[in-house]
């Protein structure tokens, strides 16, 4: 974890980070400043996350992506210049990413995330995985959580997006709560003076702990038990949609492609049926209409999910404020977002 | 991108950085799929023709919409930067941007289109009448706002309402310019879609904003009791008189030097009246106009009001805001003011500022008395304020006002003068 912190924050940093320091405090900013983050996948969501972490002022961010810039990738994210076709995605994103904040060490790495040895991941305080296969995510999540490294996963499929985090079995953080001052008996100053005032001068830091499960456990919930079946009504279908999309990615080695719209739609339907059947659930649970809305990465959805994910990383690294436990699902069609927990109780 | 009222430095920087970032060529066939534009269709294929002079709404012509749709983005701050990025990536090509600010180093942590070498002077004055000249009728198809004050939003809202054309009591849909409005504060934010004249406007939901505490002028000027009264005195009366940081330099709630000046003067004032409790924090709170912002999102199609709260884990809550039947801005129903003839003008002003549905800031009231237009009270010009201040404690009868007469009220919250009907009660 973050051991060595330079106790002094420079004037330049204090000025640039002033508006966020007012929100999360100087200690949090210092911890961010000592954190190294790995970001795998620099697509639409990855670019948003990169922007948010770089602007927040982490110590270092490594962009890891083996893919080449295609015609689509220029339009999918704002870090890659139009002229960069044929280059590696991470390399092509480097200049603009670094430009966002010269105080952050931004690196580009063009290797496949699957080919990276275990100890590659261990140099980071937080690992963020986007556009990765389910198996890869499960493996890296397992490895990192054993070494106290915070793990984040996220993807955007058309109008839908999710984030997942595993902050370890014992994640400690603080919450700043205001002290409540009882109202005075003098009521001559109108109704406002009678209310219990929250004095912003007096706050207390409350220490808390949260426990997280592995991605594997989160994804392998047993739906055949009576208890699980009973909770289905309260369960967002986005969770099952995620399984379908991850399976598609595993089977096809890519995400649903508008160019292969008809064929991919058929396949998505089939996978939906298979996945739900394997879980012992009815196909009705996830209606057909999701299919036409999960192609490509919609940029405003990337912005929302990237914003949420960015803030989760900031909270986890600064150990301040309650983390989302453990999934966040965003439905861009309805404008709905939901936080929910999946895993062993 | 077209720029209006930008400081040259900021303008040059935005052009430099966004020129290459703008999507070169629209998505075309490779990014089209069934259902992609359903949300837009919902807006466009409403009952009754929503035809604009340059386009016909239909499934085949959405491409045309992306090519020709003119968008005005107001505000190039934290939210504005995010909006520009997302609009450009979504394929919109005709975007005008308006901003009334200059870049400050404290903007660099979130307004990512500007970098260190763009830092200019501290904040400039807001130029409301500039927006006025920039929105001539149907020139824009959609307006997107990333503003930092409620007052500015209401003003924008009022502007678009004033452009509406009514025929037989029904709004002519071709005169409707949709407004997408968003705002953030700290970890929270909201976004909504307003179709002026058709759906809930800003003022319809005004009561959702927490009421601002306004103190009567006479208390502030002559009989303060609370520390807040002392700060207000310095802020409202002393600052404009002394202009401590230069002529025309407005109080900047984010500038520690300004706050320090107000704080010191407030201490002096409170000492005069033996009032305790003036603190730096209190001063800061009273002066704050802009709170720090973390922009996290841009537009998403929704109906029609979305709240985003990243503090307690409650994420988003979308609901359909209903139009207020007697909304003071968009209902076209004249508003009555009910007072006894012996009520003072101050009481009327208090109502205008404290009413949850009006929430005016510093209303100026004029009336026609004995055939002549008479300014009853106006705060924003020092000499007139002083001259008309005695009217505040006079009764409406004393001022020569009669039952059923019209009062014209001007305020920064509305671009058009609001007409009220005075109804005397016993």
XYZ file of C-alpha atoms in Angstrom:
771
model
C 0.000 0.000 0.000
C 0.991 3.573 0.121
C 3.885 3.754 2.516
C 6.028 6.663 1.524
C 4.262 9.952 1.320
C 5.922 13.236 0.769
C 4.281 15.155 3.627
C 4.514 18.471 1.857
C 2.192 19.395 -0.965
C 3.613 21.953 -3.340
C 2.032 25.335 -3.911
C 1.353 24.406 -7.508
C -0.471 21.281 -6.450
C -2.411 23.095 -3.755
C -3.578 25.672 -6.276
C -4.478 23.215 -9.018
C -6.168 20.716 -6.716
C -7.830 23.339 -4.530
C -11.382 22.623 -5.655
C -11.123 18.905 -5.016
C -9.134 19.280 -1.813
C -12.095 21.250 -0.508
C -14.189 18.168 -1.133
C -12.033 15.325 0.070
C -9.336 16.966 2.154
C -5.584 17.281 1.996
C -4.799 13.835 3.423
C -6.800 12.188 0.692
C -5.015 14.235 -1.945
C -1.644 13.193 -0.539
C -2.570 9.543 -0.678
C -3.704 9.896 -4.256
C -0.419 11.534 -4.975
C 1.399 8.474 -3.758
C -0.653 5.944 -5.742
C 0.253 4.048 -8.894
C -2.584 2.770 -11.013
C -2.764 0.296 -13.895
C -5.465 0.765 -16.509
C -5.981 -2.098 -18.941
C -8.000 -1.180 -22.026
C -8.043 2.340 -23.446
C -11.383 2.306 -25.229
C -14.251 4.685 -24.584
C -14.561 3.813 -20.915
C -10.818 3.529 -20.418
C -10.218 7.006 -21.804
C -12.778 8.503 -19.425
C -11.238 6.713 -16.477
C -7.757 7.784 -17.529
C -8.878 11.405 -17.747
C -10.480 11.306 -14.313
C -7.539 9.692 -12.555
C -4.983 11.920 -14.240
C -6.924 15.057 -13.378
C -7.335 13.796 -9.812
C -3.569 13.720 -9.465
C -2.413 10.134 -8.911
C 1.299 9.476 -8.882
C 1.360 7.317 -11.964
C -0.991 5.772 -14.475
C 0.001 2.996 -16.872
C -2.110 2.589 -19.975
C -2.015 -1.023 -21.099
C -3.551 -1.960 -24.431
C -2.332 -4.281 -27.199
C -4.937 -3.267 -29.769
C -4.321 -1.113 -32.781
C -6.107 2.114 -33.517
C -8.940 1.420 -35.930
C -11.312 3.774 -37.677
C -13.813 3.222 -34.899
C -11.376 3.826 -32.064
C -10.684 7.369 -33.236
C -14.332 8.128 -32.815
C -14.809 6.179 -29.619
C -12.520 8.202 -27.434
C -10.981 11.628 -27.257
C -7.377 10.787 -26.403
C -6.516 9.309 -29.781
C -5.843 11.805 -32.567
C -7.509 11.167 -35.893
C -4.119 10.808 -37.535
C -3.067 7.869 -35.352
C -4.564 4.995 -37.308
C -2.443 1.863 -37.249
C -0.633 2.823 -34.063
C -1.002 1.045 -30.767
C -3.975 2.380 -28.782
C -2.065 2.990 -25.570
C 0.793 4.724 -27.375
C -1.590 6.839 -29.404
C -3.398 7.978 -26.263
C -0.257 8.861 -24.345
C 0.387 12.418 -25.441
C -3.056 13.835 -24.765
C -3.342 11.869 -21.550
C -0.046 13.280 -20.274
C -1.096 16.756 -21.356
C -4.038 16.615 -18.989
C -1.723 16.850 -16.017
C 2.059 17.034 -16.282
C 2.361 16.235 -12.586
C 1.258 12.621 -13.185
C 3.614 9.977 -14.614
C 1.730 8.489 -17.534
C 3.132 5.404 -19.274
C 1.967 3.443 -22.297
C 2.417 -0.317 -22.593
C 1.449 -2.180 -25.737
C 1.581 -5.751 -24.411
C -1.367 -8.076 -24.071
C -2.682 -8.070 -20.545
C -2.925 -11.886 -20.733
C 0.830 -12.124 -21.335
C 1.825 -10.099 -18.291
C 3.477 -12.088 -15.480
C 2.050 -11.959 -11.982
C 4.637 -9.608 -10.587
C 3.795 -7.002 -13.214
C 0.534 -6.324 -11.405
C 2.146 -6.193 -7.990
C 3.848 -2.863 -8.633
C 0.507 -1.051 -8.539
C -1.755 0.138 -5.740
C -4.852 -0.241 -7.881
C -5.617 -2.209 -11.025
C -8.482 -1.256 -13.364
C -9.604 -3.711 -16.020
C -11.748 -2.656 -18.969
C -12.439 -4.646 -22.106
C -10.981 -7.778 -20.532
C -12.220 -11.343 -20.702
C -13.973 -12.857 -17.715
C -11.199 -15.394 -17.122
C -8.532 -12.724 -17.157
C -10.448 -10.546 -14.760
C -11.035 -13.432 -12.371
C -7.342 -14.367 -12.422
C -6.041 -10.844 -11.906
C -8.647 -10.139 -9.242
C -7.574 -13.215 -7.315
C -3.895 -12.341 -7.578
C -4.264 -8.691 -6.624
C -6.579 -9.090 -3.705
C -4.122 -11.538 -2.170
C -1.558 -8.748 -2.215
C -3.792 -6.009 -0.923
C -4.087 -4.336 -4.295
C -7.434 -2.708 -5.043
C -9.174 -4.216 -8.076
C -11.691 -2.480 -10.327
C -13.489 -3.798 -13.390
C -15.796 -1.979 -15.752
C -17.255 -2.036 -19.243
C -19.710 -0.193 -21.432
C -21.889 -2.045 -23.894
C -23.994 0.422 -25.854
C -26.364 2.010 -23.392
C -25.369 -0.294 -20.560
C -22.434 -0.176 -18.238
C -21.191 -1.662 -14.988
C -18.393 -1.323 -12.468
C -17.182 -3.891 -9.991
C -14.703 -3.490 -7.189
C -12.852 -5.737 -4.812
C -11.116 -3.747 -2.094
C -10.135 -6.748 -0.054
C -11.588 -8.495 2.926
C -10.834 -5.596 5.218
C -10.923 -2.195 3.585
C -10.527 0.590 6.113
C -11.758 4.082 5.425
C -13.016 7.196 7.170
C -16.129 9.246 6.797
C -16.334 12.876 7.844
C -19.579 13.519 9.657
C -20.736 16.927 10.858
C -21.494 17.459 14.519
C -25.080 18.378 15.277
C -25.598 21.365 17.586
C -28.803 21.540 19.584
C -30.957 24.616 18.916
C -30.997 27.514 21.389
C -34.154 28.453 23.268
C -34.196 32.020 21.936
C -36.641 31.942 19.034
C -36.748 35.641 18.172
C -34.720 35.189 15.040
C -37.310 33.355 13.064
C -37.935 29.753 12.097
C -34.410 29.094 10.857
C -32.852 29.556 14.294
C -35.153 26.971 15.836
C -33.813 24.112 13.738
C -30.954 21.999 14.938
C -27.985 23.524 13.244
C -25.256 21.558 11.627
C -22.073 23.399 12.467
C -19.643 22.980 9.590
C -16.808 23.972 11.888
C -17.154 20.820 13.902
C -16.879 17.491 12.186
C -15.684 14.112 13.326
C -13.868 11.429 11.370
C -15.595 8.119 11.810
C -13.538 4.993 11.097
C -15.203 2.204 9.205
C -14.433 -1.118 7.567
C -15.954 -2.834 4.543
C -15.435 -6.355 3.305
C -15.385 -7.412 -0.322
C -15.551 -10.753 -2.081
C -13.703 -11.893 -5.187
C -15.047 -11.382 -8.676
C -15.305 -15.124 -9.027
C -17.562 -15.371 -6.005
C -19.591 -12.384 -7.180
C -20.231 -13.905 -10.577
C -20.851 -17.449 -9.367
C -23.837 -16.805 -7.165
C -26.022 -19.887 -6.860
C -29.522 -19.060 -8.005
C -30.973 -22.479 -7.374
C -31.392 -22.033 -3.639
C -34.781 -20.994 -2.295
C -33.330 -17.895 -0.696
C -31.748 -16.770 -3.955
C -34.960 -17.364 -5.871
C -36.853 -15.254 -3.365
C -34.455 -12.359 -3.837
C -34.822 -12.411 -7.620
C -37.557 -9.793 -7.593
C -35.182 -7.258 -6.054
C -32.310 -8.237 -8.289
C -31.417 -5.916 -11.150
C -31.471 -7.806 -14.429
C -28.316 -5.925 -15.358
C -26.434 -8.592 -13.396
C -27.630 -11.268 -15.812
C -27.069 -9.037 -18.788
C -23.458 -8.753 -17.657
C -23.098 -12.546 -17.716
C -24.474 -12.653 -21.248
C -22.107 -9.982 -22.516
C -19.077 -11.500 -20.799
C -19.900 -14.853 -22.358
C -20.236 -13.251 -25.781
C -16.809 -11.702 -25.299
C -15.311 -15.050 -24.287
C -16.908 -16.956 -27.172
C -16.268 -14.419 -29.951
C -13.134 -12.733 -28.637
C -14.790 -9.365 -29.171
C -17.881 -7.377 -28.212
C -21.107 -7.106 -30.294
C -20.200 -5.327 -33.512
C -22.640 -3.135 -35.471
C -21.072 -4.435 -38.674
C -22.257 -7.935 -37.780
C -25.506 -6.723 -36.292
C -27.836 -9.453 -37.478
C -25.552 -12.362 -36.684
C -24.465 -10.968 -33.314
C -28.065 -10.277 -32.339
C -28.934 -13.897 -32.993
C -25.946 -15.032 -30.973
C -26.787 -12.716 -28.070
C -30.270 -14.151 -27.914
C -28.882 -17.667 -27.901
C -26.336 -16.857 -25.198
C -29.046 -15.238 -23.117
C -31.055 -18.456 -23.262
C -28.028 -20.628 -22.471
C -26.767 -18.510 -19.597
C -30.106 -18.279 -17.843
C -30.784 -21.958 -18.346
C -27.395 -22.871 -16.860
C -28.284 -20.746 -13.828
C -31.589 -22.541 -13.485
C -33.548 -19.410 -14.313
C -36.268 -18.550 -16.788
C -35.431 -16.959 -20.137
C -38.142 -14.386 -19.463
C -35.946 -12.750 -16.860
C -34.041 -10.825 -19.498
C -36.310 -9.600 -22.270
C -35.172 -9.430 -25.912
C -35.055 -5.666 -26.196
C -31.612 -5.362 -24.603
C -30.094 -6.728 -27.768
C -30.410 -3.634 -29.935
C -29.019 -1.408 -27.194
C -25.776 -3.127 -26.330
C -23.701 -2.449 -29.417
C -20.692 -0.154 -29.397
C -19.714 2.205 -26.557
C -22.029 5.185 -26.216
C -19.915 8.140 -25.230
C -22.214 9.732 -22.638
C -22.567 6.315 -21.010
C -18.775 6.009 -20.948
C -18.687 9.414 -19.279
C -21.130 8.396 -16.565
C -19.599 4.995 -15.854
C -16.080 6.407 -16.134
C -17.032 9.110 -13.686
C -18.398 6.632 -11.165
C -15.489 4.273 -11.566
C -12.998 7.116 -11.316
C -14.543 8.243 -8.069
C -14.480 4.708 -6.690
C -10.778 4.485 -7.393
C -10.208 7.864 -5.750
C -12.193 6.844 -2.667
C -10.411 3.513 -2.346
C -6.918 4.966 -2.739
C -7.571 7.869 -0.398
C -9.390 5.598 2.047
C -12.067 8.181 2.461
C -15.824 7.848 2.100
C -17.885 4.717 1.704
C -17.063 2.584 -1.332
C -19.759 1.058 -3.491
C -20.178 -2.525 -2.586
C -19.676 -4.139 -4.955
C -21.397 -3.523 -8.326
C -22.715 -0.395 -9.985
C -25.016 -0.851 -12.972
C -25.972 1.972 -15.284
C -28.866 1.793 -17.723
C -28.497 4.664 -20.164
C -31.921 4.073 -21.658
C -33.671 4.909 -18.416
C -31.001 7.085 -16.870
C -30.953 4.708 -13.893
C -28.030 3.730 -11.802
C -27.978 1.093 -9.126
C -25.530 -0.130 -6.543
C -25.942 -3.718 -5.448
C -24.017 -6.482 -3.766
C -23.521 -9.927 -5.272
C -21.565 -12.619 -3.532
C -21.538 -14.758 -0.417
C -23.180 -13.095 2.566
C -16.949 25.297 -32.963
C -17.946 28.904 -32.818
C -17.084 31.087 -29.892
C -18.804 33.951 -28.260
C -17.590 36.184 -25.520
C -14.503 34.166 -24.755
C -11.369 35.676 -23.432
C -8.905 35.409 -26.277
C -6.494 33.148 -24.425
C -9.191 30.654 -23.496
C -10.686 30.762 -26.939
C -7.407 30.019 -28.646
C -6.702 27.166 -26.301
C -10.103 25.559 -26.762
C -9.782 25.793 -30.553
C -6.326 24.258 -30.449
C -7.341 21.334 -28.319
C -10.741 20.563 -29.706
C -10.014 20.956 -33.383
C -8.438 17.539 -33.502
C -10.725 16.024 -30.959
C -13.858 16.712 -32.919
C -15.088 13.614 -34.629
C -13.915 13.729 -38.186
C -16.802 12.563 -40.268
C -19.982 11.242 -38.797
C -20.255 7.616 -37.783
C -21.967 6.588 -40.968
C -22.918 3.022 -41.618
C -20.440 1.395 -39.303
C -21.989 2.849 -36.184
C -25.633 2.626 -37.040
C -27.826 -0.056 -35.666
C -31.454 -0.573 -35.114
C -32.860 1.400 -32.239
C -29.859 3.645 -31.764
C -31.794 6.840 -32.217
C -35.063 5.794 -30.652
C -34.652 8.287 -27.860
C -34.204 11.144 -30.295
C -37.158 9.946 -32.306
C -39.286 10.221 -29.199
C -38.626 13.947 -29.162
C -38.927 14.520 -32.833
C -41.887 12.472 -33.825
C -44.310 14.086 -31.430
C -47.941 14.622 -32.289
C -48.302 17.658 -34.406
C -45.621 18.785 -36.765
C -42.311 19.629 -35.224
C -40.864 20.686 -38.472
C -38.082 23.145 -38.603
C -37.225 25.091 -41.694
C -34.157 23.004 -42.440
C -35.182 19.478 -41.701
C -37.875 16.858 -41.729
C -37.930 14.479 -38.799
C -38.044 10.883 -39.889
C -35.977 7.778 -39.355
C -34.032 8.175 -42.589
C -33.172 11.776 -41.958
C -31.539 11.455 -38.549
C -28.183 11.563 -40.246
C -29.232 14.891 -41.663
C -30.132 15.986 -38.152
C -26.655 15.236 -36.890
C -25.159 17.124 -39.809
C -27.232 20.259 -39.525
C -28.388 20.396 -35.914
C -27.115 23.584 -34.333
C -26.363 23.330 -30.646
C -25.562 26.140 -28.265
C -23.562 25.147 -25.212
C -23.651 27.717 -22.445
C -20.820 27.562 -20.007
C -17.398 26.104 -20.732
C -16.570 25.221 -17.154
C -16.356 21.819 -15.508
C -19.665 20.622 -16.878
C -19.242 22.515 -20.144
C -15.996 20.724 -20.975
C -17.589 17.344 -20.411
C -20.580 18.370 -22.506
C -18.467 19.546 -25.424
C -16.520 16.318 -25.430
C -19.595 14.126 -25.373
C -21.493 16.131 -27.957
C -18.536 16.059 -30.319
C -18.048 12.322 -29.846
C -21.737 11.792 -30.484
C -21.318 13.311 -33.910
C -22.774 16.778 -33.573
C -20.850 19.112 -35.808
C -22.372 22.548 -35.384
C -21.667 23.623 -31.852
C -21.546 27.183 -30.551
C -20.002 27.759 -27.152
C -20.578 30.693 -24.814
C -18.632 31.391 -21.678
C -18.388 34.401 -19.445
C -15.417 33.387 -17.401
C -11.648 33.427 -17.576
C -9.436 30.571 -16.679
C -8.033 30.219 -13.231
C -5.487 27.693 -12.055
C -8.118 26.188 -9.783
C -10.122 25.312 -12.888
C -7.429 22.985 -14.159
C -8.387 20.046 -11.947
C -11.582 19.483 -13.923
C -11.901 21.838 -16.882
C -9.619 19.710 -18.951
C -9.699 21.746 -22.131
C -7.521 24.383 -20.467
C -4.017 23.961 -19.160
C -1.533 25.967 -17.087
C -0.451 28.343 -19.764
C -4.048 29.470 -20.211
C -4.402 30.949 -16.764
C -5.693 34.470 -17.040
C -7.135 37.030 -14.742
C -9.617 36.299 -12.027
C -13.256 36.138 -12.903
C -14.847 38.488 -15.331
C -18.282 40.025 -15.100
C -21.267 38.094 -16.241
C -22.636 39.503 -19.503
C -26.300 38.535 -19.505
C -27.198 40.860 -22.312
C -24.619 39.158 -24.481
C -26.578 35.920 -24.357
C -29.571 38.022 -25.249
C -28.072 39.010 -28.548
C -26.758 35.524 -29.171
C -30.104 33.769 -29.217
C -32.085 35.334 -32.040
C -35.134 33.160 -32.360
C -34.769 29.889 -34.196
C -31.092 29.993 -34.883
C -30.351 27.098 -32.543
C -32.056 23.752 -32.471
C -30.984 22.769 -28.982
C -29.487 24.628 -26.050
C -27.333 22.850 -23.498
C -26.495 24.578 -20.232
C -23.680 23.954 -17.824
C -24.199 27.066 -15.697
C -23.174 27.728 -12.161
C -26.098 29.657 -10.732
C -29.798 29.274 -10.336
C -30.345 32.868 -11.384
C -28.587 32.304 -14.717
C -30.674 29.224 -15.371
C -33.904 31.030 -14.688
C -32.810 33.791 -16.975
C -32.081 31.321 -19.770
C -35.389 29.620 -19.146
C -37.189 32.958 -19.357
C -35.397 33.792 -22.594
C -36.613 30.639 -24.320
C -40.124 31.122 -23.002
C -40.184 34.623 -24.427
C -39.456 33.196 -27.874
C -42.552 31.020 -27.879
C -45.329 31.729 -30.332
C -48.857 30.970 -29.226
C -51.738 30.308 -31.605
C -55.212 30.011 -30.129
C -53.713 29.289 -26.745
C -51.596 26.441 -28.106
C -47.864 26.734 -28.417
C -46.498 26.616 -31.952
C -44.073 23.738 -31.780
C -41.724 25.186 -34.349
C -40.966 27.965 -31.873
C -39.898 25.512 -29.184
C -36.160 25.321 -28.554
C -35.358 22.391 -26.236
C -33.166 23.164 -23.273
C -30.963 20.503 -21.708
C -29.854 21.792 -18.353
C -27.344 20.322 -15.971
C -25.591 21.324 -12.802
C -23.150 19.881 -10.305
C -22.026 20.711 -6.824
C -19.396 18.651 -5.110
C -20.426 15.031 -5.455
C -23.949 15.763 -6.580
C -25.514 16.717 -9.859
C -28.675 16.769 -11.892
C -29.710 16.893 -15.498
C -33.029 17.612 -17.097
C -34.722 18.142 -20.409
C -37.033 21.116 -20.844
C -39.292 21.724 -23.814
C -40.395 25.309 -23.114
C -44.136 25.662 -23.221
C -44.639 21.895 -23.316
C -42.926 20.364 -20.301
C -41.942 21.590 -16.856
C -39.719 24.660 -16.994
C -37.085 25.744 -14.482
C -39.552 27.819 -12.497
C -42.132 25.018 -12.388
C -39.737 23.154 -10.116
C -38.327 26.187 -8.363
C -39.563 24.986 -5.008
C -37.124 22.108 -5.206
C -34.331 24.543 -4.574
C -33.730 25.204 -0.893
C -35.057 28.651 -0.028
C -32.472 31.367 0.236
C -32.528 33.449 3.355
C -32.981 37.110 2.554
C -32.982 39.754 5.204
C -35.018 42.955 5.013
C -33.003 45.946 3.896
C -33.942 48.102 6.866
C -32.584 45.479 9.242
C -29.355 45.287 7.350
C -28.976 49.033 6.980
C -29.961 50.278 10.411
C -30.934 47.592 12.922
C -28.718 44.503 12.645
C -29.066 41.841 15.315
C -27.368 38.788 13.842
C -23.818 38.265 12.581
C -25.364 37.433 9.183
C -26.850 40.935 9.039
C -23.382 42.399 9.445
C -21.935 40.352 6.614
C -24.848 41.232 4.352
C -24.336 44.922 5.097
C -20.735 44.733 3.951
C -21.545 42.553 0.964
C -24.536 44.475 -0.336
C -23.910 48.073 0.727
C -20.298 48.577 1.633
C -18.590 46.691 -1.196
C -20.337 48.557 -4.038
C -19.578 51.844 -2.312
C -15.890 51.194 -1.642
C -14.992 48.894 -4.550
C -11.969 47.681 -2.564
C -10.298 45.739 -5.360
C -10.867 48.178 -8.162
C -13.728 49.810 -9.939
C -16.246 47.323 -11.188
C -14.515 44.363 -9.575
C -17.300 42.207 -8.217
C -17.087 40.201 -5.052
C -15.655 36.785 -5.833
C -16.736 34.218 -3.281
C -13.780 32.016 -4.188
C -11.127 34.657 -3.693
C -9.678 34.462 -0.160
C -8.530 38.077 -0.298
C -12.041 39.266 -1.042
C -13.466 37.160 1.748
C -10.854 38.455 4.153
C -11.815 42.035 3.340
C -15.512 41.329 3.874
C -14.704 39.464 7.070
C -12.714 42.336 8.542
C -15.369 44.909 7.696
C -18.071 42.616 9.074
C -16.167 42.366 12.344
C -16.011 46.143 12.530
C -19.719 46.448 11.898
C -20.596 43.800 14.438
C -18.427 45.557 17.026
C -20.454 48.731 16.476
C -23.635 46.918 17.411
C -22.184 44.554 20.000
C -22.963 41.467 17.938
C -20.897 38.326 18.317
C -20.534 35.383 15.997
C -19.007 36.814 12.852
C -16.529 34.193 11.696
C -14.516 33.671 8.534
C -16.608 30.624 7.704
C -19.845 32.519 8.077
C -18.508 35.223 5.804
C -17.424 32.680 3.245
C -20.801 30.983 3.249
C -22.602 34.271 2.760
C -20.362 35.204 -0.149
C -20.186 31.887 -1.920
C -21.633 32.011 -5.383
C -19.688 29.218 -6.946
C -19.111 25.997 -5.094
C -16.478 23.552 -6.297
C -17.699 21.195 -8.941
C -16.841 17.743 -10.089
C -18.468 17.141 -13.401
C -19.061 13.495 -14.098
C -21.500 13.214 -16.928
C -23.043 14.708 -19.986
C -26.395 14.362 -21.571
C -28.283 11.120 -21.602
C -31.693 10.987 -23.088
C -34.218 11.013 -20.299
C -37.675 11.990 -19.304
C -37.059 14.320 -17.822
C -35.219 15.035 -14.568
C -32.302 13.060 -13.265
C -30.609 13.461 -9.926
C -27.181 12.005 -9.423
C -25.913 11.663 -5.903
C -22.517 10.120 -5.405
C -22.380 10.638 -1.654
C -24.528 8.029 -0.045
C -24.524 5.353 -2.681
C -27.952 6.295 -3.970
C -27.232 6.695 -7.530
C -29.653 8.082 -9.837
C -33.295 8.821 -9.676
C -35.116 9.799 -12.785
C -38.560 11.263 -12.592
C -40.883 13.218 -14.759
C -41.217 16.732 -13.428
C -44.708 18.059 -13.940
C -45.543 21.473 -15.200
C -46.807 23.791 -12.523
C -50.269 25.008 -13.409
C -49.744 28.549 -12.252
C -46.006 28.746 -12.860
C -44.922 32.355 -12.750
C -42.643 31.858 -15.751
C -44.396 29.558 -18.196
C -48.081 29.347 -17.357
C -49.138 32.677 -18.831
C -51.516 33.030 -15.921
C -51.207 36.496 -14.379
C -50.029 36.444 -10.787
C -51.944 38.161 -8.045
C -50.476 39.914 -5.044
C -52.856 39.872 -2.110
C -52.196 42.419 0.590
C -54.179 44.729 2.825
C -53.965 48.417 1.922
C -52.087 48.987 5.164
C -49.372 46.465 4.338
C -46.002 48.026 3.768
C -44.030 47.868 0.557
C -41.376 45.964 2.505
C -43.894 43.216 3.135
C -44.576 42.956 -0.579
C -40.849 42.732 -1.304
C -40.424 40.106 1.374
C -43.079 38.029 -0.313
C -41.411 38.343 -3.707
C -38.062 37.198 -2.318
C -39.189 34.630 0.218
C -41.972 32.917 -1.697
C -40.797 29.459 -2.686
C -42.326 29.790 -6.105
C -40.860 33.207 -6.923
C -37.523 33.364 -5.071
C -36.578 36.722 -6.485
C -33.235 38.242 -5.618
C -33.629 42.020 -5.463
C -36.881 42.943 -7.177
C -37.436 46.434 -8.482
C -41.052 47.539 -8.385
C -42.690 50.209 -10.506
C -46.317 51.182 -10.766
C -48.423 53.686 -12.605
C -49.651 56.169 -9.994
C -51.893 59.048 -11.046
C -50.992 58.497 -14.659
C -47.265 58.560 -14.094
C -44.801 55.701 -13.890
C -43.297 55.644 -10.428
C -40.376 53.577 -9.178
C -41.437 52.318 -5.798
C -38.144 50.636 -4.911
C -34.977 49.681 -6.726
C -31.933 48.237 -5.021
C -29.332 47.923 -7.726
C -28.585 51.607 -8.272
C -27.257 53.188 -5.065
C -28.767 56.637 -5.582
C -32.222 55.287 -6.442
C -32.009 52.829 -3.567
C -31.403 55.616 -1.135
C -34.155 57.754 -2.574
C -36.763 55.018 -2.591
C -35.777 53.353 0.679
C -38.290 55.404 2.710
C -41.078 53.805 0.601
C -40.323 50.445 2.166
C -41.945 51.385 5.434
C -44.919 53.150 3.828
C -48.240 51.395 3.378
C -49.527 50.560 -0.087
C -52.358 53.024 0.393
C -49.914 55.745 1.383
C -47.966 55.091 -1.808
C -51.112 55.832 -3.817
C -51.721 52.261 -5.011
C -55.220 51.078 -5.772
C -57.014 47.766 -5.820
C -56.576 45.847 -9.070
C -53.691 47.898 -10.308
C -50.705 46.467 -12.101
C -47.267 46.328 -10.546
C -44.295 45.751 -12.813
C -41.488 43.817 -11.202
C -38.024 43.468 -12.683
C -35.474 41.063 -11.260
C -32.315 39.284 -12.300
C -34.198 35.979 -12.275
C -36.293 36.854 -15.324
C -35.392 38.586 -18.573
C -38.901 39.941 -18.948
C -40.584 42.274 -16.494
C -43.201 40.372 -14.550
C -46.631 41.873 -14.180
C -48.606 41.362 -11.008
C -52.101 42.409 -10.145
C -52.502 44.004 -6.733
C -55.575 42.688 -4.935
C -56.505 44.448 -1.742
C -57.821 42.230 1.001
C -59.540 43.483 4.148
